XYZ file of C-alpha atoms in Angstrom:
249
model
C 0.252 0.092 -0.563
C 2.548 2.360 0.738
C 4.619 1.702 -2.380
C 1.159 2.862 -4.424
C 0.809 5.651 -2.013
C 4.432 7.287 -2.976
C 4.311 6.241 -6.744
C 0.861 8.271 -7.263
C 2.945 11.392 -5.141
C 5.798 11.119 -7.269
C 3.845 11.662 -10.338
C 1.641 14.624 -8.998
C 4.562 16.089 -7.660
C 6.078 16.259 -11.326
C 2.730 18.029 -13.239
C 3.064 22.182 -13.664
C 2.171 24.613 -10.470
C 2.295 22.239 -7.989
C 3.707 22.633 -4.440
C 5.053 21.041 -1.535
C 2.877 21.724 1.258
C 5.494 20.991 4.556
C 3.494 20.634 7.939
C -0.022 21.088 8.755
C 0.148 25.221 9.166
C 1.026 25.510 5.278
C -1.713 22.907 4.860
C -4.410 24.169 6.679
C -4.242 27.382 5.449
C -4.356 26.675 1.297
C -7.304 24.568 2.795
C -8.832 27.447 3.832
C -7.943 29.212 1.101
C -9.045 27.194 -1.916
C -5.337 25.587 -2.912
C -6.023 23.102 -4.862
C -4.647 20.325 -2.209
C -4.202 16.903 -4.632
C -2.550 14.970 -2.438
C -2.427 14.926 1.725
C 0.523 12.554 3.302
C 0.690 11.888 7.255
C 2.183 9.503 9.741
C -0.388 9.267 12.222
C -3.896 10.253 10.650
C -5.810 10.134 13.994
C -3.905 12.557 15.483
C -3.958 14.687 12.402
C -7.780 14.609 12.300
C -7.228 15.050 16.191
C -4.906 18.732 15.450
C -6.737 19.490 12.929
C -9.769 19.345 14.846
C -8.006 21.690 17.785
C -6.533 24.250 15.421
C -8.918 24.330 12.842
C -12.067 22.706 12.927
C -13.659 23.961 9.857
C -10.532 22.005 7.160
C -11.710 18.561 8.922
C -14.009 17.317 6.667
C -12.343 18.073 3.180
C -8.892 16.049 5.585
C -11.039 13.035 6.452
C -11.084 12.785 2.471
C -7.541 13.714 1.694
C -5.278 12.002 4.399
C -3.665 8.893 3.706
C -1.285 7.309 6.641
C 2.375 5.614 5.383
C 5.229 5.359 7.561
C 6.926 7.752 9.178
C 10.055 6.271 7.046
C 8.187 7.136 3.932
C 7.511 10.271 4.684
C 11.238 11.242 5.859
C 11.427 9.736 2.328
C 10.307 12.304 0.368
C 11.175 15.635 1.614
C 14.172 16.733 3.341
C 13.327 17.521 6.517
C 10.109 16.166 8.382
C 7.926 19.019 10.029
C 7.120 18.252 13.055
C 3.503 17.620 12.898
C 4.302 14.849 10.494
C 2.150 15.781 7.927
C 2.856 16.581 4.079
C 1.053 17.469 1.618
C 1.008 18.664 -2.393
C -0.966 21.488 -4.001
C -1.543 23.521 -6.958
C -0.107 27.137 -6.513
C -2.482 29.487 -8.339
C -1.038 30.150 -12.499
C 1.047 32.909 -13.108
C -1.531 35.085 -15.128
C -4.235 34.365 -12.277
C -2.034 36.389 -10.240
C -0.919 38.737 -12.186
C -4.404 39.856 -12.983
C -4.811 39.978 -9.340
C -1.763 42.124 -8.416
C -2.791 44.217 -11.713
C -6.077 44.950 -11.240
C -7.218 48.798 -10.649
C -8.851 50.204 -8.163
C -6.483 48.299 -6.015
C -8.310 48.534 -2.113
C -4.535 47.173 -0.491
C -0.898 48.066 -1.144
C 1.255 45.296 -3.433
C 4.555 44.578 -1.296
C 7.680 44.824 -3.829
C 10.977 42.615 -3.059
C 13.511 43.446 -4.389
C 16.151 41.041 -5.524
C 15.861 39.158 -1.924
C 17.494 36.868 -0.417
C 16.942 34.809 2.577
C 14.115 32.413 1.858
C 12.608 33.011 5.925
C 12.265 36.924 5.102
C 10.350 35.938 2.194
C 8.197 34.060 3.817
C 7.743 35.670 7.124
C 6.993 39.152 4.263
C 3.977 36.866 2.262
C 3.012 36.184 6.171
C 2.320 39.717 7.128
C 1.276 40.538 3.691
C -1.813 37.946 4.095
C -2.597 39.196 7.141
C -2.783 43.105 6.538
C -4.849 42.335 3.925
C -2.230 43.861 1.220
C -3.244 43.193 -2.340
C 0.052 40.749 -2.894
C 3.935 40.403 -2.551
C 6.308 40.929 -6.057
C 9.693 39.781 -5.866
C 12.546 40.542 -8.201
C 15.579 38.639 -9.227
C 16.267 34.532 -8.461
C 14.642 33.958 -5.704
C 11.387 31.415 -6.184
C 8.971 32.885 -3.554
C 7.149 29.648 -4.003
C 9.840 27.670 -2.784
C 9.304 24.843 -0.033
C 10.930 27.259 2.877
C 9.144 30.159 1.555
C 5.645 28.708 2.049
C 6.750 27.439 5.193
C 7.471 30.013 6.453
C 4.513 32.282 5.560
C 2.445 28.993 7.227
C 0.699 28.529 3.513
C -0.953 32.020 3.680
C 0.471 32.484 -0.250
C -3.014 31.213 -0.946
C -4.116 34.065 0.768
C -2.717 36.452 -1.097
C -1.259 36.931 -4.686
C 2.582 36.097 -4.897
C 4.625 36.296 -7.681
C 8.148 36.904 -9.076
C 8.020 39.533 -12.192
C 11.202 41.983 -13.360
C 11.445 45.446 -12.409
C 9.884 46.463 -16.170
C 6.781 44.409 -15.210
C 5.585 45.680 -12.245
C 1.742 46.457 -10.795
C 0.978 50.020 -11.804
C 0.509 52.340 -9.182
C 2.257 54.952 -7.487
C 5.746 53.306 -6.304
C 7.128 54.332 -2.536
C 10.290 52.972 -2.516
C 11.958 52.890 1.260
C 15.840 54.751 1.912
C 17.200 55.958 4.359
C 17.318 59.180 2.251
C 13.224 59.667 1.895
C 10.240 61.821 3.161
C 10.101 61.197 6.927
C 7.131 57.933 6.826
C 4.825 59.830 9.834
C 4.963 62.735 7.173
C 3.305 61.174 4.334
C 0.561 59.069 4.071
C -0.366 55.646 1.530
C -2.298 55.773 -0.388
C -4.770 52.200 -1.568
C -3.360 51.758 -4.495
C 0.757 52.273 -3.499
C 3.412 48.803 -4.610
C 5.705 49.579 -1.507
C 9.212 48.838 -2.733
C 11.640 47.322 -0.549
C 15.613 46.164 -1.120
C 17.946 43.985 1.102
C 19.071 44.685 4.121
C 22.784 44.686 3.302
C 22.496 47.240 0.072
C 19.224 47.922 0.058
C 17.233 49.517 -3.020
C 19.081 49.813 -6.386
C 19.698 52.657 -7.921
C 17.487 51.698 -10.657
C 14.664 51.346 -8.818
C 15.015 54.576 -6.686
C 15.361 56.211 -10.037
C 11.537 54.793 -10.243
C 10.175 56.020 -7.347
C 7.474 57.989 -6.639
C 8.619 58.614 -3.830
C 11.394 57.558 -1.070
C 10.257 56.682 2.042
C 12.688 56.853 5.259
C 11.597 54.412 8.501
C 13.300 56.935 11.339
C 16.580 54.453 13.128
C 19.040 55.092 15.695
C 22.244 56.116 15.047
C 24.817 53.305 14.478
C 21.954 50.826 13.998
C 22.879 49.581 10.418
C 19.190 48.827 9.073
C 15.882 46.318 10.305
C 15.250 43.247 9.588
C 13.046 42.930 6.426
C 9.825 41.935 7.707
C 9.716 44.396 10.334
C 10.570 46.995 7.392
C 7.122 45.305 5.463
C 5.814 44.915 9.085
C 5.438 49.069 9.632
C 4.759 49.985 6.025
C 2.451 48.064 6.172
C 0.961 49.733 9.663
C 1.411 52.786 7.855
C -0.828 52.445 5.466
C -3.464 49.877 7.563
C -3.411 53.176 9.934
C -3.992 55.816 7.635
C -7.258 54.229 7.099
C -9.018 54.404 10.584
C-alpha cells in the first residue's frame, strides 16, 4: 500500500504548478483559502485529524477525504526534513496569469509589497505572512529567488494562498504609485500611503538599487537610531503595512 501511495505522490509532484506543503499550518491555509490540494500524507491520521479539530475545525472534513497514512520512514524519504506535525501535502499554486491579473487590477484597495532581489527564503515567507494578515493585494519579488519555494511556503504558513505572490522583473511591476523605502527619503510619519501604492523594499545589506530608486514616485524613510545599520526585512514591511493601515481609520 505504501509503495503505491508513494508512486502516486511522485507522479503528482512532477505536474506543472504543484508545490510542496510541509507541515500542518501550510496545509491548513491551503485548504482554507481554496488552494488546489491534491495529496495529503501523514504518519498518524488520527493525530492529524485531532490536531485539525483543535486548531482548525473548518478543514477537518476536507482532511478526512484527503489524508492517507503511511509510515514515517516513507514520509522522511519524500521530503528533506519532516515537519514536527508529521504531515506533507501537494497543492497546485494559482497560475501566473491569475496572480498577475489580481496584482494588476485597478483600482486596488490595498498595496502591493515589492521585494527587490531578496536573498533569505525565511524572510520572504515572513513577509508573505504579514501581507496576508494586513490584507495586502500581494507580494512580488524580483531576482532569482523562487517565492514559491517550499521553505518560503513553510515560513508563510501557507498564506501564499491568501494573497497573490509572483516573481517579476522590474519592468513588469504592477502599475501604481511607487513608494520606495530608503534612508534618504521623507520621514514615513509625514507621508500617507495610498491604497494602490507599491511599497518597495531592498535587501538589508544593500538596500534598493539605483534603478528602482530612479523609478520611485516617493522615497520613504523609517526613523532609526544612530549607529543602527538596518531593520530586518520583515520588520520593515510590517512597519510599512501598519502605517498604511493606520491611515485608513
